[in-house]
Structures are given as structure tokens and as C-alpha cells.
Short mmCIF file of C-alpha atoms in Angstrom, two decimals:
data_model
loop_
_atom_site.label_atom_id
_atom_site.label_comp_id
_atom_site.label_asym_id
_atom_site.label_seq_id
_atom_site.Cartn_x
_atom_site.Cartn_y
_atom_site.Cartn_z
CA MET A 1 -0.04 -0.01 -0.04
CA ILE A 2 2.83 2.39 0.74
CA PHE A 3 4.36 1.72 -2.67
CA LEU A 4 0.97 2.34 -4.24
CA GLY A 5 0.71 5.64 -2.42
CA LEU A 6 4.26 6.66 -3.50
CA PHE A 7 3.59 5.71 -7.17
CA THR A 8 0.27 7.70 -7.04
CA ALA A 9 2.05 10.71 -5.54
CA TYR A 10 4.78 10.56 -8.16
CA LEU A 11 2.26 10.25 -11.07
CA THR A 12 0.19 13.10 -9.60
CA PHE A 13 3.20 15.38 -9.33
CA ARG A 14 4.19 14.41 -12.85
CA SER A 15 0.66 15.10 -14.26
CA VAL A 16 0.21 18.53 -12.63
CA THR A 17 3.70 19.90 -13.23
CA PRO A 18 4.03 21.66 -16.65
CA VAL A 19 7.59 20.35 -17.23
CA TRP A 20 8.70 17.05 -15.84
CA PRO A 21 11.30 16.61 -14.65
CA PRO A 22 11.62 20.28 -13.66
CA ALA A 23 13.92 22.41 -15.81
CA GLY A 24 17.54 22.11 -14.88
CA THR A 25 17.29 18.55 -13.64
CA PRO A 26 20.14 16.52 -15.16
CA GLU A 27 19.13 13.58 -17.20
CA LEU A 28 19.47 10.19 -15.52
CA GLU A 29 21.98 7.80 -16.89
CA LEU A 30 20.53 4.50 -18.06
CA TRP A 31 23.57 2.25 -18.21
CA LEU A 32 24.07 1.50 -14.47
CA PRO A 33 20.40 1.31 -13.53
CA GLY A 34 19.88 -0.83 -16.66
CA VAL A 35 22.55 -3.26 -15.57
CA ASN A 36 21.14 -3.18 -12.05
CA THR A 37 17.71 -3.97 -13.46
CA ILE A 38 19.05 -7.04 -15.33
CA ILE A 39 20.80 -8.27 -12.20
CA LEU A 40 17.70 -7.90 -10.12
CA ILE A 41 15.45 -9.58 -12.70
CA ALA A 42 17.92 -12.40 -13.08
CA SER A 43 17.98 -12.87 -9.32
CA SER A 44 14.29 -13.75 -9.45
CA PHE A 45 15.14 -16.69 -11.63
CA VAL A 46 18.05 -17.67 -9.38
CA ILE A 47 15.99 -17.64 -6.22
CA HIS A 48 13.35 -19.76 -7.97
CA LYS A 49 16.07 -22.42 -8.61
CA ALA A 50 16.47 -22.54 -4.80
CA ASP A 51 12.85 -23.30 -4.42
CA VAL A 52 13.01 -25.97 -7.08
CA ALA A 53 16.06 -27.43 -5.33
CA ILE A 54 14.45 -27.67 -1.90
CA LYS A 55 11.39 -29.39 -3.38
CA LYS A 56 13.76 -32.08 -4.53
CA ASN A 57 15.34 -32.26 -1.02
CA ASP A 58 18.44 -30.61 -2.34
CA VAL A 59 19.52 -28.47 0.64
CA ALA A 60 22.93 -27.81 -0.83
CA GLY A 61 21.25 -26.45 -4.01
CA LEU A 62 18.97 -24.28 -1.88
CA ARG A 63 21.94 -22.87 -0.03
CA THR A 64 23.93 -22.27 -3.24
CA TRP A 65 21.06 -20.51 -5.02
CA PHE A 66 20.12 -18.39 -1.99
CA LEU A 67 23.79 -17.30 -1.67
CA ALA A 68 23.87 -16.40 -5.34
CA THR A 69 20.65 -14.44 -5.02
CA ALA A 70 22.06 -12.63 -1.95
CA LEU A 71 25.16 -11.65 -3.89
CA MET A 72 23.09 -10.36 -6.69
CA GLY A 73 20.85 -8.30 -4.34
CA ALA A 74 23.97 -6.92 -2.61
CA THR A 75 25.39 -5.96 -6.04
CA PHE A 76 22.15 -4.17 -6.86
CA LEU A 77 22.31 -2.20 -3.62
CA ALA A 78 25.96 -1.33 -4.27
CA GLY A 79 25.08 -0.13 -7.75
CA GLN A 80 22.25 1.96 -6.30
CA ALA A 81 24.66 3.50 -3.77
CA TYR A 82 27.22 4.22 -6.46
CA GLU A 83 24.49 5.94 -8.49
CA TYR A 84 23.39 8.05 -5.50
CA PHE A 85 26.97 9.30 -4.97
CA HIS A 86 27.29 10.30 -8.60
CA LEU A 87 23.93 11.93 -9.27
CA GLU A 88 24.06 15.61 -10.09
CA PHE A 89 21.07 16.45 -7.86
CA GLY A 90 20.28 16.00 -4.22
CA LEU A 91 17.27 15.12 -2.16
CA THR A 92 16.13 18.76 -1.98
CA THR A 93 16.98 19.90 -5.46
CA ASN A 94 13.40 19.75 -6.75
CA LEU A 95 10.21 17.69 -6.60
CA PHE A 96 11.54 15.15 -9.06
CA ALA A 97 14.74 14.64 -7.07
CA SER A 98 12.83 14.23 -3.78
CA THR A 99 10.37 11.67 -5.18
CA PHE A 100 13.29 9.91 -6.99
CA TYR A 101 15.19 9.42 -3.75
CA VAL A 102 12.10 8.48 -1.72
CA LEU A 103 10.97 5.85 -4.25
CA THR A 104 14.44 4.31 -4.88
CA GLY A 105 15.45 4.55 -1.31
CA PHE A 106 12.28 2.89 -0.05
CA HIS A 107 12.79 0.18 -2.58
CA GLY A 108 16.39 -0.18 -1.53
CA LEU A 109 15.22 -0.60 2.09
CA HIS A 110 12.97 -3.49 0.87
CA VAL A 111 15.91 -5.04 -0.98
CA ALA A 112 17.94 -4.83 2.23
CA PHE A 113 15.17 -6.46 4.20
CA GLY A 114 14.96 -9.17 1.47
CA LEU A 115 18.67 -9.80 1.90
CA ILE A 116 18.13 -10.27 5.68
CA LEU A 117 15.28 -12.67 4.95
CA ILE A 118 17.37 -14.60 2.47
CA ALA A 119 20.27 -14.75 4.97
CA ALA A 120 17.97 -15.97 7.74
CA VAL A 121 16.61 -18.76 5.52
CA TRP A 122 20.13 -19.63 4.44
CA TRP A 123 21.31 -19.70 8.04
CA ARG A 124 18.39 -21.88 9.10
CA SER A 125 19.09 -24.28 6.28
CA ARG A 126 22.28 -25.30 7.99
CA LYS A 127 20.30 -27.22 10.58
CA GLU A 128 19.69 -30.69 9.19
CA GLY A 129 16.05 -31.32 8.34
CA HIS A 130 14.95 -27.72 8.87
CA TYR A 131 13.95 -27.42 5.19
CA SER A 132 12.90 -30.34 2.97
CA SER A 133 10.48 -31.17 0.19
CA ASP A 134 7.71 -31.27 2.80
CA ARG A 135 8.88 -28.28 4.93
CA HIS A 136 9.80 -25.26 2.83
CA PHE A 137 7.45 -22.41 3.73
CA GLY A 138 10.38 -20.09 4.70
CA VAL A 139 11.93 -20.63 1.34
CA GLU A 140 8.74 -19.96 -0.54
CA ALA A 141 8.01 -16.84 1.55
CA ALA A 142 11.45 -15.42 0.84
CA GLU A 143 11.13 -16.18 -2.86
CA LEU A 144 7.71 -14.51 -3.09
CA TYR A 145 8.94 -11.48 -1.24
CA TRP A 146 11.95 -11.34 -3.57
CA HIS A 147 9.68 -11.46 -6.66
CA PHE A 148 7.65 -8.60 -5.13
CA VAL A 149 10.82 -6.51 -4.78
CA ASP A 150 11.66 -7.21 -8.39
CA VAL A 151 8.28 -6.30 -9.79
CA VAL A 152 8.33 -3.04 -7.80
CA TRP A 153 11.74 -2.22 -9.31
CA ILE A 154 10.52 -2.95 -12.79
CA LEU A 155 7.76 -0.34 -12.28
CA LEU A 156 10.16 2.05 -10.66
CA PHE A 157 12.70 1.71 -13.54
CA PHE A 158 9.93 2.33 -16.12
CA LEU A 159 8.54 5.35 -14.25
CA LEU A 160 11.72 7.04 -13.33
CA TYR A 161 14.15 6.21 -16.01
CA LEU A 162 12.16 5.42 -19.16
CA LEU A 163 8.91 7.44 -18.99
#
């Protein structure tokens, strides 16, 4: 619901402002966010492989794919931090800049929480029998949350970088 409210606010600001982004706002680069988008989308496929692995009682596969997903998520966050440090506008530059940082920052917070969730499932998978083909709710919950984070990013990327 919060993301829906933030998207609605952004689209409202965009629709009532004569020039969007406001004059003088530097154009966003696409290369780094584009690579970040590919990494995040690919991570959805990777985390799904973990779910498939545990349903075959392959705990080692689960752990491997969760670790790979975590590395991809951390790479995404590092790319986002790099972008923040190199943007030519700040949080208070104008309305576009403010909404850009709020939307991408709130998404980054969700990615960070997703990494914590992935790490917790990975950690718990070390206990023999904790996850199996019959007991894998935590794996599926982490996977669904990660897909949610990816879908939100796709919408954000389209709204902020392409539209």
C-alpha cells in the first residue's frame, strides 16, 4: 500500500507539473540502472532455482542458489549506492529529485530487508532437516517477497528512467 501511495504521488506530481522533470534537472543515466535491473530480474530466476532445489530435497542447492541471490541483491544495492553518490542532484533539489530518492530509497530498504530474509533462511538451512520437500514455507515466503521487490523495481525503472 505504501508503494501504491508513493507511485500515485509521483504520477500526480508528474501530471500537474508543466515540465517534468523540472527544468535544470540533469538527465538520468541508463547504463548502471539498466545493468542493475538485469541483475535484479535475473535474481528472481536464481531464487526460484533454490525453491526448485528444496522441493527435490536438495538443501545444498537451496543454499547455493540463496547465496547467489544474496550476492546479486547486494550488487544491486552497491550499484544503487554508487548511482546516489554520482547523481548531479540531491534530495532537496526539486520535486523530481525528492520523489526519486524516496521511491528508490524505499525500494532499496525493501531489498535490504529481502537480503536479511534470504540470509535468515540460508542460516536456518544449516540445521539438518529444517527445510525439505515437505517443509519449505520459509523458502517460498522469501522467494515471493523477492519477486515482489523485483516487480516493484521494474515499475520504478519504467517510471523514473524510461517514462
